[in-house]
Tab-separated table of C-alpha atoms in Angstrom:
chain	number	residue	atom	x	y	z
O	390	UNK	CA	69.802	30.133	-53.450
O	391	UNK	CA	68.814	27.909	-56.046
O	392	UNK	CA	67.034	29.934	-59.243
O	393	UNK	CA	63.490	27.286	-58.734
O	394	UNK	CA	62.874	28.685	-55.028
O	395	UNK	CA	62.817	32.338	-56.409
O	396	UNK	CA	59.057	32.494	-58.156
O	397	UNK	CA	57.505	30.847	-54.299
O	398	UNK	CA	59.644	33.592	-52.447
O	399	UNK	CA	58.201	36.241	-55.093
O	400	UNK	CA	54.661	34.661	-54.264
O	401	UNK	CA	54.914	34.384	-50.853
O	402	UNK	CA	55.761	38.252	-50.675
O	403	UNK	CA	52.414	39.340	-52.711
O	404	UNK	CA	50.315	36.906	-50.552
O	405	UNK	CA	52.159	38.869	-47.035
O	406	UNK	CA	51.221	42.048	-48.800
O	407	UNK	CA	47.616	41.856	-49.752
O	408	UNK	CA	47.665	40.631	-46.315
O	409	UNK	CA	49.478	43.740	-44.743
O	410	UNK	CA	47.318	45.788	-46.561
O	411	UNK	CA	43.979	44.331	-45.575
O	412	UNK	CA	45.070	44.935	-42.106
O	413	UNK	CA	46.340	48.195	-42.186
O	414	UNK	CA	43.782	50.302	-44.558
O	415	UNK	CA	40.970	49.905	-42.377
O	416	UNK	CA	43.001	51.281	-39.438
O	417	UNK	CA	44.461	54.117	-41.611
O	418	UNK	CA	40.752	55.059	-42.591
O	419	UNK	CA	39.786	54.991	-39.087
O	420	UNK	CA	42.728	57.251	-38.225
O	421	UNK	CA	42.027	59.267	-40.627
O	422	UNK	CA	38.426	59.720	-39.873
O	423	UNK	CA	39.180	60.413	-35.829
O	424	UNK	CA	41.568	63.102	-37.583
O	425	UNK	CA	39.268	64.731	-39.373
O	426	UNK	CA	36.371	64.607	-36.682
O	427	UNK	CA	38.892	66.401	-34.261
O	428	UNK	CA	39.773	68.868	-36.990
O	429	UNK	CA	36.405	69.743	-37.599
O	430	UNK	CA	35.241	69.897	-33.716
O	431	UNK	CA	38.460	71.450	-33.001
O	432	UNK	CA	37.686	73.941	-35.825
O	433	UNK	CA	34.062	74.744	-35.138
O	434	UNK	CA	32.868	78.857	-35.369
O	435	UNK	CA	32.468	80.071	-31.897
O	436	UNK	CA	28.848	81.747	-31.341
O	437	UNK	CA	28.645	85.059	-30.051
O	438	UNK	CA	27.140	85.657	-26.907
O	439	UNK	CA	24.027	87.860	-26.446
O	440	UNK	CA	21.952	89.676	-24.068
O	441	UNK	CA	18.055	88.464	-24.313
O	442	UNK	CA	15.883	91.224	-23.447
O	443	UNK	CA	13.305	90.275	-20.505
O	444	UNK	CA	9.983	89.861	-21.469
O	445	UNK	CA	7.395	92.575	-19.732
O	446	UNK	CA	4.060	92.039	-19.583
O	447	UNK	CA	1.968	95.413	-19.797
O	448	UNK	CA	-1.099	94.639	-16.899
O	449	UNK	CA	-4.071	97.089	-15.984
O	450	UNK	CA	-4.415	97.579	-12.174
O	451	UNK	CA	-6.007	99.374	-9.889
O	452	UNK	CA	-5.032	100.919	-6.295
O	453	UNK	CA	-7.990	99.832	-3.333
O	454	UNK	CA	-9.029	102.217	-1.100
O	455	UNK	CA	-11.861	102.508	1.742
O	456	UNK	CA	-15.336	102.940	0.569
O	457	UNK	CA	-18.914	102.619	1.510
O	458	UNK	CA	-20.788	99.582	-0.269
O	459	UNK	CA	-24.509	99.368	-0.868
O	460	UNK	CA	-25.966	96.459	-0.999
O	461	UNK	CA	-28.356	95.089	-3.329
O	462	UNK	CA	-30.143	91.736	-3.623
O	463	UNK	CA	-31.020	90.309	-6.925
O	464	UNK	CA	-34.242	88.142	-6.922
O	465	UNK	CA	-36.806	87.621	-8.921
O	466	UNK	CA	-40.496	87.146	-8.488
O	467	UNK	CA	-44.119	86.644	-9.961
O	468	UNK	CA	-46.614	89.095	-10.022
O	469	UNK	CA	-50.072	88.548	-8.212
O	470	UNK	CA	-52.733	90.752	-6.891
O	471	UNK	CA	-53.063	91.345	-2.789
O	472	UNK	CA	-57.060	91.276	-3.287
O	473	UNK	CA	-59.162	89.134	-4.929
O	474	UNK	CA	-62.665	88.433	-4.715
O	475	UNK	CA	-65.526	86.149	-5.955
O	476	UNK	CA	-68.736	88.300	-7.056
O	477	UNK	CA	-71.805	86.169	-5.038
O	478	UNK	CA	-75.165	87.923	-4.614
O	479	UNK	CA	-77.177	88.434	-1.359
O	480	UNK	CA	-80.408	87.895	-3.479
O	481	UNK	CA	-82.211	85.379	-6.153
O	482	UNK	CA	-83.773	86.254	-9.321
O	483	UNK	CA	-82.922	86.713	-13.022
O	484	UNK	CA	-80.464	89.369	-14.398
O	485	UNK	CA	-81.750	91.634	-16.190
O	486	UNK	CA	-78.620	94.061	-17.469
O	487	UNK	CA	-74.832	93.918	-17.157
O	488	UNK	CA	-72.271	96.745	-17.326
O	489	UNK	CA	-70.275	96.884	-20.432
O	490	UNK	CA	-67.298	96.766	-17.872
O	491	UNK	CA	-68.111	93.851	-16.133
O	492	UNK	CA	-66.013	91.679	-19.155
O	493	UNK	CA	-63.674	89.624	-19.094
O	494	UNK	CA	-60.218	91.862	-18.181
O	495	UNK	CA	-62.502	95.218	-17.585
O	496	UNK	CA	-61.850	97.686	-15.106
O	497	UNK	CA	-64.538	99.478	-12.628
O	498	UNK	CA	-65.198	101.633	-9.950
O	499	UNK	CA	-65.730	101.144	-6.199
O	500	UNK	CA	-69.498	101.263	-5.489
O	501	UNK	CA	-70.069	101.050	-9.782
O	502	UNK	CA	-73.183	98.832	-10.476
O	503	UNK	CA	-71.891	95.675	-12.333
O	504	UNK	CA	-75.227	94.138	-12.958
O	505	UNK	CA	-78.801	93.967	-11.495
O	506	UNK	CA	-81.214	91.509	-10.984
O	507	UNK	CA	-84.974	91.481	-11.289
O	508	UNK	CA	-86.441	93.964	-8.777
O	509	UNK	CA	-90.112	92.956	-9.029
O	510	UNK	CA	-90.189	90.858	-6.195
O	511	UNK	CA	-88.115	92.988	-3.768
O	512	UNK	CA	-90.098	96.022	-4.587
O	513	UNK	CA	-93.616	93.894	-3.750
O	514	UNK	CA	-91.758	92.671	-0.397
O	515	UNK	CA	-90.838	96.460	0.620
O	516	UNK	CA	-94.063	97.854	0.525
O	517	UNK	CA	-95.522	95.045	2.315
O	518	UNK	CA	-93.312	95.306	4.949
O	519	UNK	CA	-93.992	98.675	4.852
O	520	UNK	CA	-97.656	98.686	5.377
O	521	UNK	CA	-97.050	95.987	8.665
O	522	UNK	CA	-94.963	98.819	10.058
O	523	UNK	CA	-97.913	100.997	9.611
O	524	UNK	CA	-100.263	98.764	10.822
O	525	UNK	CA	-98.243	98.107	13.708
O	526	UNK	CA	-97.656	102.163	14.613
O	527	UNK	CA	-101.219	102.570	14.681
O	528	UNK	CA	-101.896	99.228	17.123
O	529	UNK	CA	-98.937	101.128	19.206
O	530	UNK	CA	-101.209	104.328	19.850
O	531	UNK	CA	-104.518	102.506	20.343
O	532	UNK	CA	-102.424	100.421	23.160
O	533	UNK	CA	-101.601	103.484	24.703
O	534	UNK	CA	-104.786	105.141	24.236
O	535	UNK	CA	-105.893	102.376	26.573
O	536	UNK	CA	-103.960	102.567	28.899
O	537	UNK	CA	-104.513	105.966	29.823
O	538	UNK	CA	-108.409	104.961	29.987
O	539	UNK	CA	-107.443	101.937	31.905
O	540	UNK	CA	-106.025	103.890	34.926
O	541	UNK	CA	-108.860	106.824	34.459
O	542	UNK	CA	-111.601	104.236	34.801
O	543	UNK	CA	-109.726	102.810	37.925
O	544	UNK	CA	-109.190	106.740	39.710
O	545	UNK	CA	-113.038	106.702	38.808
O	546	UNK	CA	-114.162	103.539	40.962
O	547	UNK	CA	-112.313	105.169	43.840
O	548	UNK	CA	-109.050	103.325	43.959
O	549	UNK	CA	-106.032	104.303	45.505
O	550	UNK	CA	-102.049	104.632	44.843
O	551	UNK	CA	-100.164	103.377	41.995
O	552	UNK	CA	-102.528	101.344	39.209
O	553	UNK	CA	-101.177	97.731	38.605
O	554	UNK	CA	-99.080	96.933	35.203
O	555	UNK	CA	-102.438	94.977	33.960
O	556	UNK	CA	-104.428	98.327	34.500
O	557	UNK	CA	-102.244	100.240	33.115
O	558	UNK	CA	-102.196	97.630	30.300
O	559	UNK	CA	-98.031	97.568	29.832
O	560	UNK	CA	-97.614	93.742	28.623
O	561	UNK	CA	-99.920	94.927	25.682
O	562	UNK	CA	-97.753	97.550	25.439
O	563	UNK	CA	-94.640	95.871	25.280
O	564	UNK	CA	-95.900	93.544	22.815
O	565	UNK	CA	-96.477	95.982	20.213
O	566	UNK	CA	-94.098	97.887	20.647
O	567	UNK	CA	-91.589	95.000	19.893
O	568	UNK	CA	-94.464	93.961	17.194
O	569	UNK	CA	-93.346	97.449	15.968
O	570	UNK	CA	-89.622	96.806	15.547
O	571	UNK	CA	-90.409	93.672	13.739
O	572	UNK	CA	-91.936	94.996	11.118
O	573	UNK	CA	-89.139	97.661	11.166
O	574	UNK	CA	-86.494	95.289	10.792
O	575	UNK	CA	-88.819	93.771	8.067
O	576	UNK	CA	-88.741	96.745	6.079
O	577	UNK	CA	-85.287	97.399	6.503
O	578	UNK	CA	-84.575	93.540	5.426
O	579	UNK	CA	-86.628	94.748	2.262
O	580	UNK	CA	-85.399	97.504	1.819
O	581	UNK	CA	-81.944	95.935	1.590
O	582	UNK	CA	-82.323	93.312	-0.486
O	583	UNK	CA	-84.239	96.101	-3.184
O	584	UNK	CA	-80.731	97.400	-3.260
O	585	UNK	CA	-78.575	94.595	-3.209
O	586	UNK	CA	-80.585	93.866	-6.455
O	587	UNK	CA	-78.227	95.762	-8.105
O	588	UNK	CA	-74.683	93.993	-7.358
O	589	UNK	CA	-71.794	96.852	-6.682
O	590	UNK	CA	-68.141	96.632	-7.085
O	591	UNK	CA	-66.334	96.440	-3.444
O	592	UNK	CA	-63.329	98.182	-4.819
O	593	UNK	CA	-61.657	100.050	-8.022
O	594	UNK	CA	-60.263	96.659	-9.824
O	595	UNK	CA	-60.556	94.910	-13.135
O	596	UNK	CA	-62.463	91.603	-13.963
O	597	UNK	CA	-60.640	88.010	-14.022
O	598	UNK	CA	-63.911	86.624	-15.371
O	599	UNK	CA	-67.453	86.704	-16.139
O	600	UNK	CA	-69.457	83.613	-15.032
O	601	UNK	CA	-72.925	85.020	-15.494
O	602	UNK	CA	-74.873	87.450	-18.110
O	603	UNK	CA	-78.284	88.601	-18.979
O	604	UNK	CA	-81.356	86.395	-18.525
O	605	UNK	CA	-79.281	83.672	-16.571
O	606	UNK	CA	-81.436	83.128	-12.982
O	607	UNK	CA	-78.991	83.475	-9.928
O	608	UNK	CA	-79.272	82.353	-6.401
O	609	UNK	CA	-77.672	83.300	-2.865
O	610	UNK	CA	-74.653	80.930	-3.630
O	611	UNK	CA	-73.856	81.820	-7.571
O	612	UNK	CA	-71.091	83.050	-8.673
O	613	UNK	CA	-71.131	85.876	-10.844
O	614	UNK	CA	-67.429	86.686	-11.497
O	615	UNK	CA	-63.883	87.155	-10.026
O	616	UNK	CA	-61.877	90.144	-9.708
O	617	UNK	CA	-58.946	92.006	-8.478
O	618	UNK	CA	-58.156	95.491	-6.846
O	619	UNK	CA	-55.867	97.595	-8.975
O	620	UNK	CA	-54.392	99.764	-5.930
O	621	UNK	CA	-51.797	97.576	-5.011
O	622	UNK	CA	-50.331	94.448	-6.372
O	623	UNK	CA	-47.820	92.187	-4.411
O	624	UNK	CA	-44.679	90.078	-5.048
O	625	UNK	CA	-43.250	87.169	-3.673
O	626	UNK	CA	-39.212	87.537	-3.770
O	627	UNK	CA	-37.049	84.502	-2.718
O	628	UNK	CA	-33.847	85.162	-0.334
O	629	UNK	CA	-31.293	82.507	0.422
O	630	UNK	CA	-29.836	82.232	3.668
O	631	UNK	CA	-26.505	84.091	2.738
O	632	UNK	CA	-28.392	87.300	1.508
O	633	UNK	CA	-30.299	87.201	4.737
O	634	UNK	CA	-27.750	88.827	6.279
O	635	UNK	CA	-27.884	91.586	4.535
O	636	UNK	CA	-31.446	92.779	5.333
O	637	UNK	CA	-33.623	93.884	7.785
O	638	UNK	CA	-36.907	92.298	7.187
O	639	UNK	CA	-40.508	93.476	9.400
O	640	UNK	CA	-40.298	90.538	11.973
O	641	UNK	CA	-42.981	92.293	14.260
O	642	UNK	CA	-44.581	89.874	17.136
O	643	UNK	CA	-48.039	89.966	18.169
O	644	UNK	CA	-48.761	93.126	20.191
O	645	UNK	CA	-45.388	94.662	19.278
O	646	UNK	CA	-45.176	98.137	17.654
O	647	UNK	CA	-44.221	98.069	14.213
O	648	UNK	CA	-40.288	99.699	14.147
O	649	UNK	CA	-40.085	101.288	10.401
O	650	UNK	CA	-40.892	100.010	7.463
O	651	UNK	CA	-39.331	97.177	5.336
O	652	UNK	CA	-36.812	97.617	2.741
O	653	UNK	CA	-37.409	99.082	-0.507
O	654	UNK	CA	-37.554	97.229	-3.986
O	655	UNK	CA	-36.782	98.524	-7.403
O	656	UNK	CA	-38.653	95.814	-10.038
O	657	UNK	CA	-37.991	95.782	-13.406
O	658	UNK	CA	-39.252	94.110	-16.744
O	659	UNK	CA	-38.949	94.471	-20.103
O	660	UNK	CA	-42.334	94.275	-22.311
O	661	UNK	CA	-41.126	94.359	-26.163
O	662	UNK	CA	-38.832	97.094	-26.787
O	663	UNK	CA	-40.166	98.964	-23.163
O	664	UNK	CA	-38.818	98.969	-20.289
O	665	UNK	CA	-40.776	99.310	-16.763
O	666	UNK	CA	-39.703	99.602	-13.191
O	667	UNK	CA	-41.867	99.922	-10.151
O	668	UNK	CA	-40.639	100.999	-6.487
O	669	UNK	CA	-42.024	98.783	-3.728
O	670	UNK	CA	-41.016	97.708	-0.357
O	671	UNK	CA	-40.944	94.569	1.606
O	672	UNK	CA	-44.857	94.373	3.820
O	673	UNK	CA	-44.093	91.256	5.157
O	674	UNK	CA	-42.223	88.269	5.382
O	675	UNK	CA	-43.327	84.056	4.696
O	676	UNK	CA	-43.319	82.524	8.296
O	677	UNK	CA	-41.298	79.481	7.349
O	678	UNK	CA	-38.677	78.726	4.994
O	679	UNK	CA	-39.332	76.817	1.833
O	680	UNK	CA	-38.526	73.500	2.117
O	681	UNK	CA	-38.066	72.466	-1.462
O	682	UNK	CA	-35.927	75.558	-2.414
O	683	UNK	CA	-34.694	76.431	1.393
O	684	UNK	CA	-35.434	79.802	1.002
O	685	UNK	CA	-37.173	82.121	2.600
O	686	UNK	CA	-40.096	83.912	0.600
O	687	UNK	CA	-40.641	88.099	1.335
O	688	UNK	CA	-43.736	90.153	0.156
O	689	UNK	CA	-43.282	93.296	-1.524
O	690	UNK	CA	-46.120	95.445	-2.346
O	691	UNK	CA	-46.518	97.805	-4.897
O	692	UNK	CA	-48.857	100.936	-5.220
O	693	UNK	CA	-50.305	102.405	-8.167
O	694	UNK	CA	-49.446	99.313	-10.723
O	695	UNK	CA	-50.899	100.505	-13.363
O	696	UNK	CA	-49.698	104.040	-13.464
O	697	UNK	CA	-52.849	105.584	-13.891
O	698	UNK	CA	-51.099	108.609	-11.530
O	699	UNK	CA	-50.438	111.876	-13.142
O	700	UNK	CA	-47.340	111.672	-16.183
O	701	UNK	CA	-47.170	107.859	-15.826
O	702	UNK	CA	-50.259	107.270	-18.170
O	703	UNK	CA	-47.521	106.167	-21.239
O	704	UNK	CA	-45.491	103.641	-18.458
O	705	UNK	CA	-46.530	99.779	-18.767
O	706	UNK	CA	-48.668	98.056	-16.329
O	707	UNK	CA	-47.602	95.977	-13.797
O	708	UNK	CA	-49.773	92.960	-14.495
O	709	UNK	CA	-51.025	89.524	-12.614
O	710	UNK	CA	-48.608	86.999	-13.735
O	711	UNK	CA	-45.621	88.861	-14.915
O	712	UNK	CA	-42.195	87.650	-14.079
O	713	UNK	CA	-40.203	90.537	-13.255
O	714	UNK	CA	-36.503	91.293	-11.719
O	715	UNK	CA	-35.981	93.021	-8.357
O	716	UNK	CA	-33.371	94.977	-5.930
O	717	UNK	CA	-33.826	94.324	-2.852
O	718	UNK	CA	-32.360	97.220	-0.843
O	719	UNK	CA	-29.836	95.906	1.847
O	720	UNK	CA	-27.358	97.012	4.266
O	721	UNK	CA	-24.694	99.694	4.028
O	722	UNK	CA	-21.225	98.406	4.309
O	723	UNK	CA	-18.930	100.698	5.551
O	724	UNK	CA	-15.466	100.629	4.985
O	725	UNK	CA	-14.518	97.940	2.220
O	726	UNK	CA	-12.926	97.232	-0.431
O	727	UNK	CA	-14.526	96.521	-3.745
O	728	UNK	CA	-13.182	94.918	-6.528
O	729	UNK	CA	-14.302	93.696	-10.170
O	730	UNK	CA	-15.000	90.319	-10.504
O	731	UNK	CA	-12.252	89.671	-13.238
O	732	UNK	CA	-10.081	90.284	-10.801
O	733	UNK	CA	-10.390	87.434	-8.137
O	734	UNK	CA	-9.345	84.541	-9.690
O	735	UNK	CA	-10.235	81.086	-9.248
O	736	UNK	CA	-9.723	80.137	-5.564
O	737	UNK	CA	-10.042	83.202	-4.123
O	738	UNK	CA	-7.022	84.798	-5.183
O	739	UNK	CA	-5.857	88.171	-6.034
O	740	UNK	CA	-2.659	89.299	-7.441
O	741	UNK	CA	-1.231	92.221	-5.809
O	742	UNK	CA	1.934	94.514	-7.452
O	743	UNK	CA	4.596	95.535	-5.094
O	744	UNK	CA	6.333	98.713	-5.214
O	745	UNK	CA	9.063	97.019	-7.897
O	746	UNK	CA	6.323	96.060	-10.191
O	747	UNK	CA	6.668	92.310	-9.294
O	748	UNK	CA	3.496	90.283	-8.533
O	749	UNK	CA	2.321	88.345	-5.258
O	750	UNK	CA	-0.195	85.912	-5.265
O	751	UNK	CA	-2.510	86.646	-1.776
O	752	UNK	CA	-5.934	84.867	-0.685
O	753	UNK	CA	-8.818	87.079	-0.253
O	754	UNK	CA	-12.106	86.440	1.866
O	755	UNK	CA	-14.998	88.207	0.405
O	756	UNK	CA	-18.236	88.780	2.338
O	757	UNK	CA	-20.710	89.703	-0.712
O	758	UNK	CA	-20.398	89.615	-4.267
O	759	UNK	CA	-22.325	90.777	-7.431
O	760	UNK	CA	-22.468	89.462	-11.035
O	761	UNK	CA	-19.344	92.028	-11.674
O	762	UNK	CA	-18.476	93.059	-8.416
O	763	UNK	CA	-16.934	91.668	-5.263
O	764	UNK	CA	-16.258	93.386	-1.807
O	765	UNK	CA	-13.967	92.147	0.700
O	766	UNK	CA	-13.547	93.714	4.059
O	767	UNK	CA	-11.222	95.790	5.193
O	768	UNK	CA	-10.395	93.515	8.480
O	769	UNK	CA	-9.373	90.008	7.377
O	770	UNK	CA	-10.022	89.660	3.909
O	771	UNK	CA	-6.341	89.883	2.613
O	772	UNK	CA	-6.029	93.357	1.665
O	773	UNK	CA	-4.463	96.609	2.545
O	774	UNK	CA	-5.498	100.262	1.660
O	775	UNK	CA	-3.252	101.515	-1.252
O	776	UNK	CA	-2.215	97.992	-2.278
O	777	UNK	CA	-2.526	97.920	-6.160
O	778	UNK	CA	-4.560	94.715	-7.451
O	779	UNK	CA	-4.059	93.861	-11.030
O	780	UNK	CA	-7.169	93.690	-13.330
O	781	UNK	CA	-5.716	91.734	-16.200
O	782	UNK	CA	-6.151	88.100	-16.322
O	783	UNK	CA	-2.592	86.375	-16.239
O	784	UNK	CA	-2.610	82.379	-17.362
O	785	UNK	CA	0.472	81.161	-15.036
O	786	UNK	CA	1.109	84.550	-12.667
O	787	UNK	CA	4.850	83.592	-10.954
O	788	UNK	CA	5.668	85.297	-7.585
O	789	UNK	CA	8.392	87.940	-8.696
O	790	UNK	CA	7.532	88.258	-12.312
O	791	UNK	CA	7.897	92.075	-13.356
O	792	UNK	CA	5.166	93.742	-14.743
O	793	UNK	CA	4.495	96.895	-15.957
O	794	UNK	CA	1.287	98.243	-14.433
O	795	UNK	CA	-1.145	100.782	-15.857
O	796	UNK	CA	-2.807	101.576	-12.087
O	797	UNK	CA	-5.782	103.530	-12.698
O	798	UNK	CA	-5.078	104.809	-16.226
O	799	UNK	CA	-1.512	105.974	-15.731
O	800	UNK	CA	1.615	104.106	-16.608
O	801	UNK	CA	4.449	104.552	-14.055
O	802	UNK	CA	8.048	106.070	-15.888
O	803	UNK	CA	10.255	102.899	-15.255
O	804	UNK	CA	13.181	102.029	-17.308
O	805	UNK	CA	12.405	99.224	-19.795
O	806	UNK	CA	15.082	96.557	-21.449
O	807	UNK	CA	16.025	97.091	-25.171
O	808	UNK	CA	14.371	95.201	-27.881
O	809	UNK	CA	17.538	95.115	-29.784
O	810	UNK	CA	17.854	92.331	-32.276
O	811	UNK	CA	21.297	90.915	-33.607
O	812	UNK	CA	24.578	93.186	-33.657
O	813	UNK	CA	26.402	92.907	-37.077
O	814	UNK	CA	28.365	89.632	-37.858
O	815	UNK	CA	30.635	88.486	-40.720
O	816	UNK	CA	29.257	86.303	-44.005
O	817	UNK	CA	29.132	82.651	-43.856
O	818	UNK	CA	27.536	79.304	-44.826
O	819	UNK	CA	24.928	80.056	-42.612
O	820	UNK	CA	23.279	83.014	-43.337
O	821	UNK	CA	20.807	83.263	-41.333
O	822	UNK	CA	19.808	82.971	-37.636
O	823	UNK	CA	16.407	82.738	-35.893
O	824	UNK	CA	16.152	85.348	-32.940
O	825	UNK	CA	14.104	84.371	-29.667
O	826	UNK	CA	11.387	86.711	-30.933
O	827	UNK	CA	10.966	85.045	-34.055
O	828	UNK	CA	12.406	87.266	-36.553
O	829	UNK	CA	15.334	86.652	-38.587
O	830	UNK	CA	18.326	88.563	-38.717
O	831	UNK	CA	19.289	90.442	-41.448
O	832	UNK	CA	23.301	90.739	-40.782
O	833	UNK	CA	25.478	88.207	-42.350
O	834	UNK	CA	29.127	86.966	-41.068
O	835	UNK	CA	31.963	86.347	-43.016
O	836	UNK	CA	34.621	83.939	-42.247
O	837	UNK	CA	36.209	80.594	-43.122
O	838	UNK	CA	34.014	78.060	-41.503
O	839	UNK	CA	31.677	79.956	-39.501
O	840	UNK	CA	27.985	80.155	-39.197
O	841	UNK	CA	26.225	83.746	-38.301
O	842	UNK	CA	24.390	82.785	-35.150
């Protein structure tokens, strides 16, 4: 080898080791990483294993059983009276006094004197009709007087058998005799319209309103007022369809006997801080059904609205116009179940707990329900006796989640999973760990590379 090659052999060598190493340091670091990846998968802590404790939920149930059901329907209705009347006189003339009573909202008497009307005329008429009756008596007796002497002057002249009607002068007779009972009925007429001078109450009521007072001149088709009877006042109660069934209302034909009475009604109101009721019952029913609401309207009278009966003077009145709340008394159901509302969920469902505290889901059919109460029968409606019904509203109920039930205010002695948190563990990086419950544990593991879990 000749001493000039040696420096482009020397070269050549650097150029195939930069070259070499270009090549080979990227696959060493690769190598090296896989390496250390496998070491430190290989390597990893293994967690400990653990027993979660099921979750319970704590429900309030109850156990059904048979029981009667009474059934009431809520309505609601508007007070009105069951007579009223428009005050008209039978006579003409000017008033000439009015009761302090006959005002605007006052009460009165039956047969009490509400006003009276000039009596000057009526008196005049009576006594004139009473002198034609007199007149007319006395024509009476001279017609009879005359006819006696008719049928002696015709025995005198020598006649024989029965004396004709004209001798014994019975058309004159007749004719004032019926004169008589003209001018009878006169005076009675008189007589009659003296008194209805002074305009009477029909009945015991109270006064809508006063049309007419002193010095105003009335006639034969004036009104003088309008009023109401206070014995009994009446309400008109709607009734869908569905609570139809539930009632016996007085359907009584024409020439049928009436068969009992119609339900009875509790009404209610409150007036301020007071609170009335009034027992009624159903009189009568509407004889077609509404056809803007489709319901069918029921009357229910009450007596003695305005408590004026002894130890009901301090009660509030039941007055005209007052919206008030009612019960209509329906049917007895016998043998049912009845549940709280809060119970049946959306749907119709129920959900029943089995004898290992695990829930069912079940369909019930009710037949009548309440604002906090619904009854299902005891013959297809999806229940059993003794079957215990939970009361506690559940968001997503599972069939076959355990529950622990509280049926009727006692708690049943079942065994229930520990609570335990995290068992002891050695120290490490990690430190802490985050339980299921959401509570950190307070042990710490030890070891080379591992975590506490």
């Amino acid at each position: 080898m000749r001493l000039e090659s040696f420096p482009s052999v020397v070269e050549d060598s650097a150029i195939f080791m930069k070259l070499a190493f270009r090549i080979l340091a990227p696959l060493v670091i690769v190598v090296a990483a896989v390496y250390l990846a496998r070491y430190f998968v290989n390597s990893k802590p293994v967690p400990r294993k653990m027993d979660i404790p099921t979750q319970v939920t704590q429900v309030e149930a109850t156990r059904v059983q048979l029981e009667d059901f009474q059934v009431y329907l809520e309505t609601q209705g508007t007070v009105r009276p069951r007579t009223t009347t428009v005050l008209i006189p039978e006579v003409t003339g000017r008033v000439v006094s009015v009761s302090s009573n006959f005002r605007d909202g006052g009460f009165f008497e039956k047969g009490e004197v509400l006003l009276t009307i000039d009596r000057i005329n009526y008196e005049t008429a009576l006594i004139v009709a009473e002198s034609a009756v007199a007149q007319a008596e006395r024509e009476l007796q001279e017609e009879k007087i005359r006819g006696k002497q008719g049928v002696s002057n015709w025995r005198k002249i020598g006649k024989t058998g029965e004396p004709s009607d004209m001798v014994r002068r019975l058309p004159q007779l007749f004719e004032v005799e019926a004169r008589l009972l003209a001018m009878k009925a006169e005076r009675d007429r008189a007589d009659r319209d003296l008194a209805r001078t002074e305009v009477m109450a029909p009945f015991a009521g109270r006064v809508i309103e006063q049309l007419v007072d002193v010095g105003q001149y009335v006639s034969s088709n004036t009104q003088l007022g309008r009023a109401f009877a206070t014995d009994v006042m009446e309400v008109r109660l709607p009734l869908t369809n569905r609570e139809l069934a539930f009632v016996e209302l007085p359907e009584n034909f024409r020439g049928e006997d009436e068969v009992g009475s119609g339900p009875l009604v509790r009404m209610s109101v409150t007036i301020g801080r007071h609170h009335g009721e009034w027992d009624g019952k159903v009189v009568r029913v509407d004889s077609s059904i509404d056809e803007a609401s489709r319901q069918l309207f029921v009357v229910a009278e009450v007596e003695d609205p305005y408590r004026r009966k002894e130890g009901q003077e301090d009660s509030p009145p039941l007055k005209i116009g007052m919206f008030v709340d009612a019960l209509v008394k329906g049917d007895l159901l016998k043998d049912v179940f009845v549940l709280p509302r809060k119970a049946v969920r959306v749907g119709g469902e129920v959900i029943v707990i089995d004898a290992d505290n695990r829930i069912r889901r079940r369909v019930v059919i009710p037949i009548f329900s309440e604002e906090d109460r619904i009854v299902i029968p005891s013959e297809g409606g999806g229940l059993d006796a003794g079957d215990v019904v939970c009361l506690t509203p559940l968001a997503y109920p599972a069939n076959g989640a355990k529950v622990l039930p509280t049926i009727d205010g006692v708690t049943p002695e079942i065994e229930m999973p520990s609570e335990r948190g995290f068992g002891k563990g050695g120290k490490g990086k990690g430190g802490k760990g985050k339980s299921d419950a959401g509570t950190y544990g307070t042990d710490k593991g030890k070891g080379p590379e591992g975590t506490a879990s």
